[in-house]
CSV table of C-alpha atoms and ligand atoms in Angstrom, one decimal:
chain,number,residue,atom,x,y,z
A,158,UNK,CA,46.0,158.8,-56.3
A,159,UNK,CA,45.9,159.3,-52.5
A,160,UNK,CA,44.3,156.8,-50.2
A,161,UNK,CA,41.2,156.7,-48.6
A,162,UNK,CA,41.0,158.3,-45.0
A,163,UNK,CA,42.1,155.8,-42.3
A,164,UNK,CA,43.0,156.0,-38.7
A,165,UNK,CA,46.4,155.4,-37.6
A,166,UNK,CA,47.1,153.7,-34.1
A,167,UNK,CA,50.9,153.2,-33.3
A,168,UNK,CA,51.3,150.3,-31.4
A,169,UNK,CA,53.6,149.5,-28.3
A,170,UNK,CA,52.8,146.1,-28.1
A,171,UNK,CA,51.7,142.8,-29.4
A,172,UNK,CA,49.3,142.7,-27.0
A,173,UNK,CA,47.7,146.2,-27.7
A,174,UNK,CA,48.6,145.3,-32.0
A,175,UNK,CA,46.2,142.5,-31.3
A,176,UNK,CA,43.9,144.1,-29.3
A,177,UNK,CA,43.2,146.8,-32.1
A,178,UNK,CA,42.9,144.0,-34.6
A,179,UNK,CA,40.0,141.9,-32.6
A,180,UNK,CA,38.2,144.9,-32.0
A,181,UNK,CA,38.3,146.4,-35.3
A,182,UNK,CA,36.9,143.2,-36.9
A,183,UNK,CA,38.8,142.9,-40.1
A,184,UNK,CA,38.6,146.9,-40.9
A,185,UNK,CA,42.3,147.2,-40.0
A,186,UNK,CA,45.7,147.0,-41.6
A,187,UNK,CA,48.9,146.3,-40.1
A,188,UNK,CA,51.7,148.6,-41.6
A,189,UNK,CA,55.0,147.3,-41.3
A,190,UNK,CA,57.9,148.6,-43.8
A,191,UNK,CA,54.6,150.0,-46.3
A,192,UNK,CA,56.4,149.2,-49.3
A,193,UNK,CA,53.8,146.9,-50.9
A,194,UNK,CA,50.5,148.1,-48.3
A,195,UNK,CA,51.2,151.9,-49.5
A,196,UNK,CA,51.1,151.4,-52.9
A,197,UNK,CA,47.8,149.3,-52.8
A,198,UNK,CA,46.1,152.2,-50.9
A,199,UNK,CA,47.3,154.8,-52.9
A,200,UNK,CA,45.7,152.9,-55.7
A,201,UNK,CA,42.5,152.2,-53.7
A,202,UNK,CA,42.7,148.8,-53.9
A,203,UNK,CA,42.4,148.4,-50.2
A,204,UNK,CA,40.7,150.9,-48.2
A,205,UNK,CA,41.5,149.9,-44.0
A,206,UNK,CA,39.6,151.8,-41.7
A,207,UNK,CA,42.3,151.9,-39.4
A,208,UNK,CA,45.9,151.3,-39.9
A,209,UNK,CA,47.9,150.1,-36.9
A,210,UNK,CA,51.5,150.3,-37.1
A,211,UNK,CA,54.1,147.8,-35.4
A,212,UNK,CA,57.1,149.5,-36.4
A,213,UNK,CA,57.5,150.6,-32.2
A,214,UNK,CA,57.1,147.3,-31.2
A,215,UNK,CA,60.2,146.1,-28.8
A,216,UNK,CA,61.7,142.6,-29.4
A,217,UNK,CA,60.1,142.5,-33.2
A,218,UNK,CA,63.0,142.7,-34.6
A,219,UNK,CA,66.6,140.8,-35.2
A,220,UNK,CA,68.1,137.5,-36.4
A,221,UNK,CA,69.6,135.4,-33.0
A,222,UNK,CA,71.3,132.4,-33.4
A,223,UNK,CA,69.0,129.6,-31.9
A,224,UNK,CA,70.1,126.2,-30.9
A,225,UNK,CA,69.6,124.3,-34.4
A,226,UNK,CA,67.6,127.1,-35.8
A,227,UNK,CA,67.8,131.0,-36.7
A,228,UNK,CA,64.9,133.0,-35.0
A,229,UNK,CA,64.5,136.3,-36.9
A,230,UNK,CA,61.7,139.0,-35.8
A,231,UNK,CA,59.0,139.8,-38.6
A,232,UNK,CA,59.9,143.6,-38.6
A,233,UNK,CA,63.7,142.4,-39.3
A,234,UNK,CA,64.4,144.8,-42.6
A,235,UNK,CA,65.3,143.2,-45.5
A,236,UNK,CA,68.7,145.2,-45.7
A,237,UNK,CA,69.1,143.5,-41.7
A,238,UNK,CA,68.6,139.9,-43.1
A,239,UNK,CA,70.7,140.6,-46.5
A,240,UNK,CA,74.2,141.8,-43.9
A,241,UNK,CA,73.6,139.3,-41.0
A,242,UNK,CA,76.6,137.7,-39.9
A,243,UNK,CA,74.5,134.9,-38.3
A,244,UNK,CA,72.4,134.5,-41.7
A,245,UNK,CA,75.5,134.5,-43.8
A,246,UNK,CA,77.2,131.8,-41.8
A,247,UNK,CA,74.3,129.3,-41.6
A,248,UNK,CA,72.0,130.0,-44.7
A,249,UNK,CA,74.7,132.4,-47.5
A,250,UNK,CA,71.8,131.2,-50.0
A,251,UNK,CA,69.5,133.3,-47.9
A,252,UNK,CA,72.2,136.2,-47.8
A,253,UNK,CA,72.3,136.2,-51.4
A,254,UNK,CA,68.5,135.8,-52.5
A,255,UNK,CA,68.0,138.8,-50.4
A,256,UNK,CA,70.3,141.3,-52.6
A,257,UNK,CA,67.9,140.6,-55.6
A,258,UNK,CA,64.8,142.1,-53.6
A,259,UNK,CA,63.9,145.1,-55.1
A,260,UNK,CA,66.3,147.9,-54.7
A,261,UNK,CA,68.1,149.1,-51.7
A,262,UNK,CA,66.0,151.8,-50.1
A,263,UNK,CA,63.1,149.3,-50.4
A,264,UNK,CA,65.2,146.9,-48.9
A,265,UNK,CA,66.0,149.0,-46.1
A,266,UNK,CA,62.6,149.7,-45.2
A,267,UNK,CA,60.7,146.6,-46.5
A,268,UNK,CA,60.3,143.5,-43.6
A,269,UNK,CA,60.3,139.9,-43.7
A,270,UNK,CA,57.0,139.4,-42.0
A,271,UNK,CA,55.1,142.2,-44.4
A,272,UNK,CA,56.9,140.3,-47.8
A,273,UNK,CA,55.8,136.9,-46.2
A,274,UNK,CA,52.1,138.0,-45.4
A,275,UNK,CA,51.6,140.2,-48.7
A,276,UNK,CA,53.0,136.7,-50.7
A,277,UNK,CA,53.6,138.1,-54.2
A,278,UNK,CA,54.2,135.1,-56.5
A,279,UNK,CA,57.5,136.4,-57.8
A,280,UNK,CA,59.0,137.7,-54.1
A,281,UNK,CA,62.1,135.9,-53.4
A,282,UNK,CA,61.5,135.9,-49.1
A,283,UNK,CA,58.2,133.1,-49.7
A,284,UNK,CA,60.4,131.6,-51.8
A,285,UNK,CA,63.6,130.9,-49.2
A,286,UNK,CA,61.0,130.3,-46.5
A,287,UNK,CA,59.8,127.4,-48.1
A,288,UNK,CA,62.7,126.6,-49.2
A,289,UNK,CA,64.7,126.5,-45.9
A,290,UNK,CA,61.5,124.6,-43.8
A,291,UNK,CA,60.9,127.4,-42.2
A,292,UNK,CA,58.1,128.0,-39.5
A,293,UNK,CA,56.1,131.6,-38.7
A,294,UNK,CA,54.7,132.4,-35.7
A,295,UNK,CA,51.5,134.1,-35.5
A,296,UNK,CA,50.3,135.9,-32.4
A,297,UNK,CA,46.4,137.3,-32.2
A,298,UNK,CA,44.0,138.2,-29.2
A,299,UNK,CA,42.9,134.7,-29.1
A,300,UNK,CA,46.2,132.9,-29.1
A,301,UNK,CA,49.3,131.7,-30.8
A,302,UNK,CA,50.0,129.6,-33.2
A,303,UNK,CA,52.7,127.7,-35.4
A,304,UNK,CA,52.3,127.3,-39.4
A,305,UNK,CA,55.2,125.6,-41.8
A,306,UNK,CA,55.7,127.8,-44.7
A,307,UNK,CA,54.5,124.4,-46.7
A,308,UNK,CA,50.8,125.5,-45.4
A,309,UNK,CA,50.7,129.0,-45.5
A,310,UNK,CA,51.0,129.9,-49.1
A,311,UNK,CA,47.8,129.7,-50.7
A,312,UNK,CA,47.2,131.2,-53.8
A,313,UNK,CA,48.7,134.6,-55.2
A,314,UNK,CA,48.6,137.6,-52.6
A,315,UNK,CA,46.3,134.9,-50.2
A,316,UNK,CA,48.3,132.9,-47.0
A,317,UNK,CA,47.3,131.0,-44.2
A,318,UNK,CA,46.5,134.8,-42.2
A,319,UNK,CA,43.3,136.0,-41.0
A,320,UNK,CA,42.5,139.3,-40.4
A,321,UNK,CA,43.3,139.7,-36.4
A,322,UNK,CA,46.8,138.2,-36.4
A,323,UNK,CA,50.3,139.0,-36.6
A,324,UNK,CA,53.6,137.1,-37.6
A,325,UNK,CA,56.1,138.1,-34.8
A,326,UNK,CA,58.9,135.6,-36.0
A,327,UNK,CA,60.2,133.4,-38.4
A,328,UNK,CA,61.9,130.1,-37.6
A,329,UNK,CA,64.7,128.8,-39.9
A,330,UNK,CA,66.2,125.2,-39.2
A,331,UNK,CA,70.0,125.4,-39.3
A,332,UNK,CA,71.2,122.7,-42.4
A,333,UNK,CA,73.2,119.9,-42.1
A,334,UNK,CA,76.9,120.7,-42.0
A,335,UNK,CA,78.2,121.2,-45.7
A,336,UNK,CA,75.4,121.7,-47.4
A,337,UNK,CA,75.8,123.9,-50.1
A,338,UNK,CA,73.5,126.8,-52.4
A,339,UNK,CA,72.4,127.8,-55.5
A,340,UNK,CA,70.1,130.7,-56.6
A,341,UNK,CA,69.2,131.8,-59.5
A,342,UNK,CA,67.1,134.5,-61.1
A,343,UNK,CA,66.1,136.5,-64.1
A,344,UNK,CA,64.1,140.0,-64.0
A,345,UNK,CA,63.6,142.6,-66.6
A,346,UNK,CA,65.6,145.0,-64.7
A,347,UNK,CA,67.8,145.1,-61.9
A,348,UNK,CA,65.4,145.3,-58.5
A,349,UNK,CA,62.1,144.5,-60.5
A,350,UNK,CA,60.4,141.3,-59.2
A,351,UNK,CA,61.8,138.0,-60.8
A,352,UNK,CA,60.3,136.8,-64.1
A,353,UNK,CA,61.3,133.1,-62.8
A,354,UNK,CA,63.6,132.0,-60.1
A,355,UNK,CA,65.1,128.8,-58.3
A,356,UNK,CA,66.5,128.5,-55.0
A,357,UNK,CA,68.6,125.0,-54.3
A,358,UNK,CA,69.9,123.6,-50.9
A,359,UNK,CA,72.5,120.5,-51.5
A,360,UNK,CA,73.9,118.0,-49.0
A,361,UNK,CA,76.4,115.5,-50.4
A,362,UNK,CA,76.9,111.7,-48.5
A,363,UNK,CA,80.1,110.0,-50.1
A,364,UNK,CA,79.9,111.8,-53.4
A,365,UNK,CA,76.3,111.8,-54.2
A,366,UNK,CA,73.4,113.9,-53.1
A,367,UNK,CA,71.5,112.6,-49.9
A,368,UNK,CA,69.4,115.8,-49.6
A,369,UNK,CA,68.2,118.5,-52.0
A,370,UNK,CA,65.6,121.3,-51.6
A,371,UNK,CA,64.6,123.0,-55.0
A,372,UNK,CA,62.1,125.8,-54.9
A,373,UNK,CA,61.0,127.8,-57.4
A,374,UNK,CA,58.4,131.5,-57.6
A,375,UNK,CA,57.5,133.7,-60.5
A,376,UNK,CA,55.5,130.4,-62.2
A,377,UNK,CA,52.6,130.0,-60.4
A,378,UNK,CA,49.8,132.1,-58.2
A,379,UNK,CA,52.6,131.2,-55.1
A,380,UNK,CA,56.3,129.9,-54.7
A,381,UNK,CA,56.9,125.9,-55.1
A,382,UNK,CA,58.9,123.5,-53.7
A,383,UNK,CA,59.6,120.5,-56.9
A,384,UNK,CA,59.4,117.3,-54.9
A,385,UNK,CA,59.5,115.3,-57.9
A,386,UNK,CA,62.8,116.9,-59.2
A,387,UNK,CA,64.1,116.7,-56.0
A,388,UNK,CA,63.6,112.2,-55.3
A,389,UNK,CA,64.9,111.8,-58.8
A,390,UNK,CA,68.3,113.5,-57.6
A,391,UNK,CA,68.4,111.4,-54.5
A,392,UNK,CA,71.5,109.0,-54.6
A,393,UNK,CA,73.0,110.6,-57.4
A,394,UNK,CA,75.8,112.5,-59.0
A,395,UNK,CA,74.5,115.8,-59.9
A,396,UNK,CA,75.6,115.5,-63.5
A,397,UNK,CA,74.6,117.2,-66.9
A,398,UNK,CA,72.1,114.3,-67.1
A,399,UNK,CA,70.6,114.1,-63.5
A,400,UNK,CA,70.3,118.0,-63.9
A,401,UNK,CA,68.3,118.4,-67.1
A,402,UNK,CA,65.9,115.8,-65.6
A,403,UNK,CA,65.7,117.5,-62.4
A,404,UNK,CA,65.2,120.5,-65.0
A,405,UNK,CA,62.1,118.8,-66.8
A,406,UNK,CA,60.8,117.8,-63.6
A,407,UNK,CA,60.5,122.2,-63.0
A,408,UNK,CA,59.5,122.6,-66.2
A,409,UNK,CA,56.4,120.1,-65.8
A,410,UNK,CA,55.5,121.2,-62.0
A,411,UNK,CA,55.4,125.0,-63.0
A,412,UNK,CA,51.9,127.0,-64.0
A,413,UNK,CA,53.3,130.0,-65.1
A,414,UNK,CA,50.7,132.7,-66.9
A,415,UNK,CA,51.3,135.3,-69.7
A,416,UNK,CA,51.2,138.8,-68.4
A,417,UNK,CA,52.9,141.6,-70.1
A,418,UNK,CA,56.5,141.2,-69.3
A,419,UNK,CA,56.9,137.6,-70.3
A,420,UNK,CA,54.6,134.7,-71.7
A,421,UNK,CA,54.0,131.6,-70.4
A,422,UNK,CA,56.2,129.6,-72.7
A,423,UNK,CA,59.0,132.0,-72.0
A,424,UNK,CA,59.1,131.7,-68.0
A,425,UNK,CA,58.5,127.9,-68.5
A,426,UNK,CA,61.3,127.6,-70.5
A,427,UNK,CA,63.5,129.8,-68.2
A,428,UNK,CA,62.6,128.3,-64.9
A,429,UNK,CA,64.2,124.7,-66.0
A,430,UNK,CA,67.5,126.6,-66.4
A,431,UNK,CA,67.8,128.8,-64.0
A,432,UNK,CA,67.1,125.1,-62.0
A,433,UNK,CA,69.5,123.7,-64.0
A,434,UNK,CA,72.0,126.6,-63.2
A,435,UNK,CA,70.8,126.3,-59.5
A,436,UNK,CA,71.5,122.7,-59.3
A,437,UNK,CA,74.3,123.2,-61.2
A,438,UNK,CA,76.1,126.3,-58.3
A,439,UNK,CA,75.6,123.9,-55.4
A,440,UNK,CA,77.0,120.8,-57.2
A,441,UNK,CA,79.9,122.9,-58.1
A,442,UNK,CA,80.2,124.8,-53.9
A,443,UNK,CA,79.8,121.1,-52.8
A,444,UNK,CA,82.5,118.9,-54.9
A,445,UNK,CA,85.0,122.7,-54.7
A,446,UNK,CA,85.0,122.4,-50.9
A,447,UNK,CA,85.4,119.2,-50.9
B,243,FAD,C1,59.3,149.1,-56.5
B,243,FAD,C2,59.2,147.8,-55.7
B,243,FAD,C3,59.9,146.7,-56.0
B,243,FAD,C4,59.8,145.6,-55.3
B,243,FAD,N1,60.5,144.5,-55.7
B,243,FAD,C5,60.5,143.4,-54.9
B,243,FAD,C6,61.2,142.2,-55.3
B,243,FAD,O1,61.9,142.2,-56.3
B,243,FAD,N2,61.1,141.1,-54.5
B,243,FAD,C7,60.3,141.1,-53.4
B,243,FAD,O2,60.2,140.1,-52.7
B,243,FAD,N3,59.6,142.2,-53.0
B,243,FAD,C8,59.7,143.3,-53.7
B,243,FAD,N4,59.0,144.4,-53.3
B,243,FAD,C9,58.1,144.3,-52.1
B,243,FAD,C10,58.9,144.6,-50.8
B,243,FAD,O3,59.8,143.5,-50.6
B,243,FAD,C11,58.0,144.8,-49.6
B,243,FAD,O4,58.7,145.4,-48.7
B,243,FAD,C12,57.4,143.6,-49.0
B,243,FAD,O5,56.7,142.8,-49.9
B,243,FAD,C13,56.4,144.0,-47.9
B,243,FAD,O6,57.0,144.3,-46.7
B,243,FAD,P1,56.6,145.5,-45.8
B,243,FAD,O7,57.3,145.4,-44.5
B,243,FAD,O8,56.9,146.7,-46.6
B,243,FAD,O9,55.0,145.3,-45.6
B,243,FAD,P2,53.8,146.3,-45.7
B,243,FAD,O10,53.8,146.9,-47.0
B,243,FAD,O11,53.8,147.2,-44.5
B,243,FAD,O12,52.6,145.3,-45.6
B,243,FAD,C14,52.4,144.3,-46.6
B,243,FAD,C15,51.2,143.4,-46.1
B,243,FAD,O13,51.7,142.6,-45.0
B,243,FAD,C16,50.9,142.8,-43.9
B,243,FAD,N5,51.8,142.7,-42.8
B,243,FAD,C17,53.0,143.4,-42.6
B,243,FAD,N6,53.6,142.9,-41.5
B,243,FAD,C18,52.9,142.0,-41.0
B,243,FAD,C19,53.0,141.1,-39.8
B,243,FAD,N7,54.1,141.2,-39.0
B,243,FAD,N8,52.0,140.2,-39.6
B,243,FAD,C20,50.9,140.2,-40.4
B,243,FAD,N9,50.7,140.9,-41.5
B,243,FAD,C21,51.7,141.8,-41.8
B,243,FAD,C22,50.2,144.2,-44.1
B,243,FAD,O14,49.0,144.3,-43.3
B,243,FAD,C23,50.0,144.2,-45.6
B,243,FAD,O15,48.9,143.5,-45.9
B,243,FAD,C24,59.0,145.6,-54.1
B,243,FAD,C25,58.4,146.7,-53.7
B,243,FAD,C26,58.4,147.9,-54.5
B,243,FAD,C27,57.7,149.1,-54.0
């Protein structure tokens, strides 16, 4: 199908973005990359009046090292995040979650800000962001504002957003020195969206775990962070044992539904070992660098 008819306003500012947003009164669309809005108005499941596009927008885009925190533009490509130097010294996890994102042209085109507004369960960027603590700015006519990715995924496809505002950057506090990754995921394909996946940060104090993050997306309407799984590691030696209860902990906290690529049972059963493998990869960075 072909979408409905829509205006198209390109944008040369933030200012003027939000401008055309407040006066359009929630009949326009930002487009940033298009890889997920394009689709859904080819299909006709949204139908924007007007579509105003950031992608001329100076200063929108780009990771710069902050001081104790990574500051990366919300039209930063995917493919821009995935080969930063800056992202692969502070955050690797985030280096390497981004090389399952779909496939490379989609990558190359695709921005952080449009995967973190659009908020597809199974999208590995909400996933990281909550993950890593991080913080999105959000710019409209009447202001600006600060959100922790904890608040701002609500439901599947539904975020802390309203109609008139913008993301302009994301905020990601640096780790503690030494703390170590895992990642793990499982899709049908290569570059399809995940059927489960984890995402573990790990920081060791005298040979036990003093911090760990665990997040988790593709088993529930929006990504997870386990807090439960995560206290019981606290103090510990990530062995076999402290894993697979870590592992039940994921298995109990998920809510994952049977669509047609995988049932519920399935993804439940999957999501406590790719946590288990998670856990398992940062344990083994940690106590290998040692
Ligand atoms: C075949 C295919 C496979 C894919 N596989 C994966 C996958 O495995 N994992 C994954 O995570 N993603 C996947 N994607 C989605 C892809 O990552 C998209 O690029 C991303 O979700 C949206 O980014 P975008 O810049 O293209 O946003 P757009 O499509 O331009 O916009 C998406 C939504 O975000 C809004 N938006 C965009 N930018 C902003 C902003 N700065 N402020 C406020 N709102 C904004 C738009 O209005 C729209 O509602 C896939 C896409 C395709 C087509």
């Amino acid at each position: 199908m072909k979408p409905a008819a829509f205006d198209y306003i390109v944008a040369d500012s933030i200012d003027a973005a939000a401008a055309t947003l407040a006066q359009a009164g929630g009949a326009a669309k930002i487009i940033a990359g298009g890889q997920s809005l394009v689709p859904m108005l080819n299909f006709r499941l949204l139908r924007p009046g007007i579509l105003v596009d950031i992608n001329h927008i100076a200063g929108l885009s780009g990771v710069k090292d902050g001081n104790g925190s990574i500051v990366v533009g919300a039209l930063t490509r995917h493919f821009q995040l995935e080969t930063s130097a800056i992202i692969a010294r502070h955050l690797p996890g985030l280096s390497h979650a981004m090389t399952h994102v779909a496939h490379l042209a989609i990558r190359n085109r695709g921005t952080i800000g449009g995967s973190l507004a659009h908020a597809d369960p199974a999208a590995e960027l909400p996933m990281m962001a909550l993950l890593l603590d991080a913080e999105l700015h959000i710019v409209s006519a009447k202001g600006s504002r600060t959100v922790a990715a904890r608040d701002f995924f609500l439901d599947a496809l539904t975020v802390d957003l309203a109609e008139d505002e913008i993301i302009t950057e994301i905020v990601l506090p640096k780790l503690p020195a030494g703390t170590t990754w895992g990642f793990e995921e499982v899709a049908r394909r290569s570059g399809d969206f995940a059927l489960a996946a984890v995402a573990t940060t790990l920081t060791l104090s005298d040979g036990v775990v003093d911090q760990v993050r665990i997040a988790m997306a593709g088993v529930g309407p929006a990504p997870r962070r386990v807090g439960e799984a995560e206290s019981l590691l606290v103090g510990r030696r990530l062995d076999d044992k402290a894993a697979s209860e870590a592992a039940a902990a994921v298995r109990e906290d998920a809510s994952p539904e049977t669509d047609l690529h995988a049932s519920a049972e399935y993804r439940r059963h999957l999501v406590g070992v790719l946590a288990e493998r998670a856990l398992a990869a940062a344990w083994r960075r940690a106590t290998e660098d040692a």
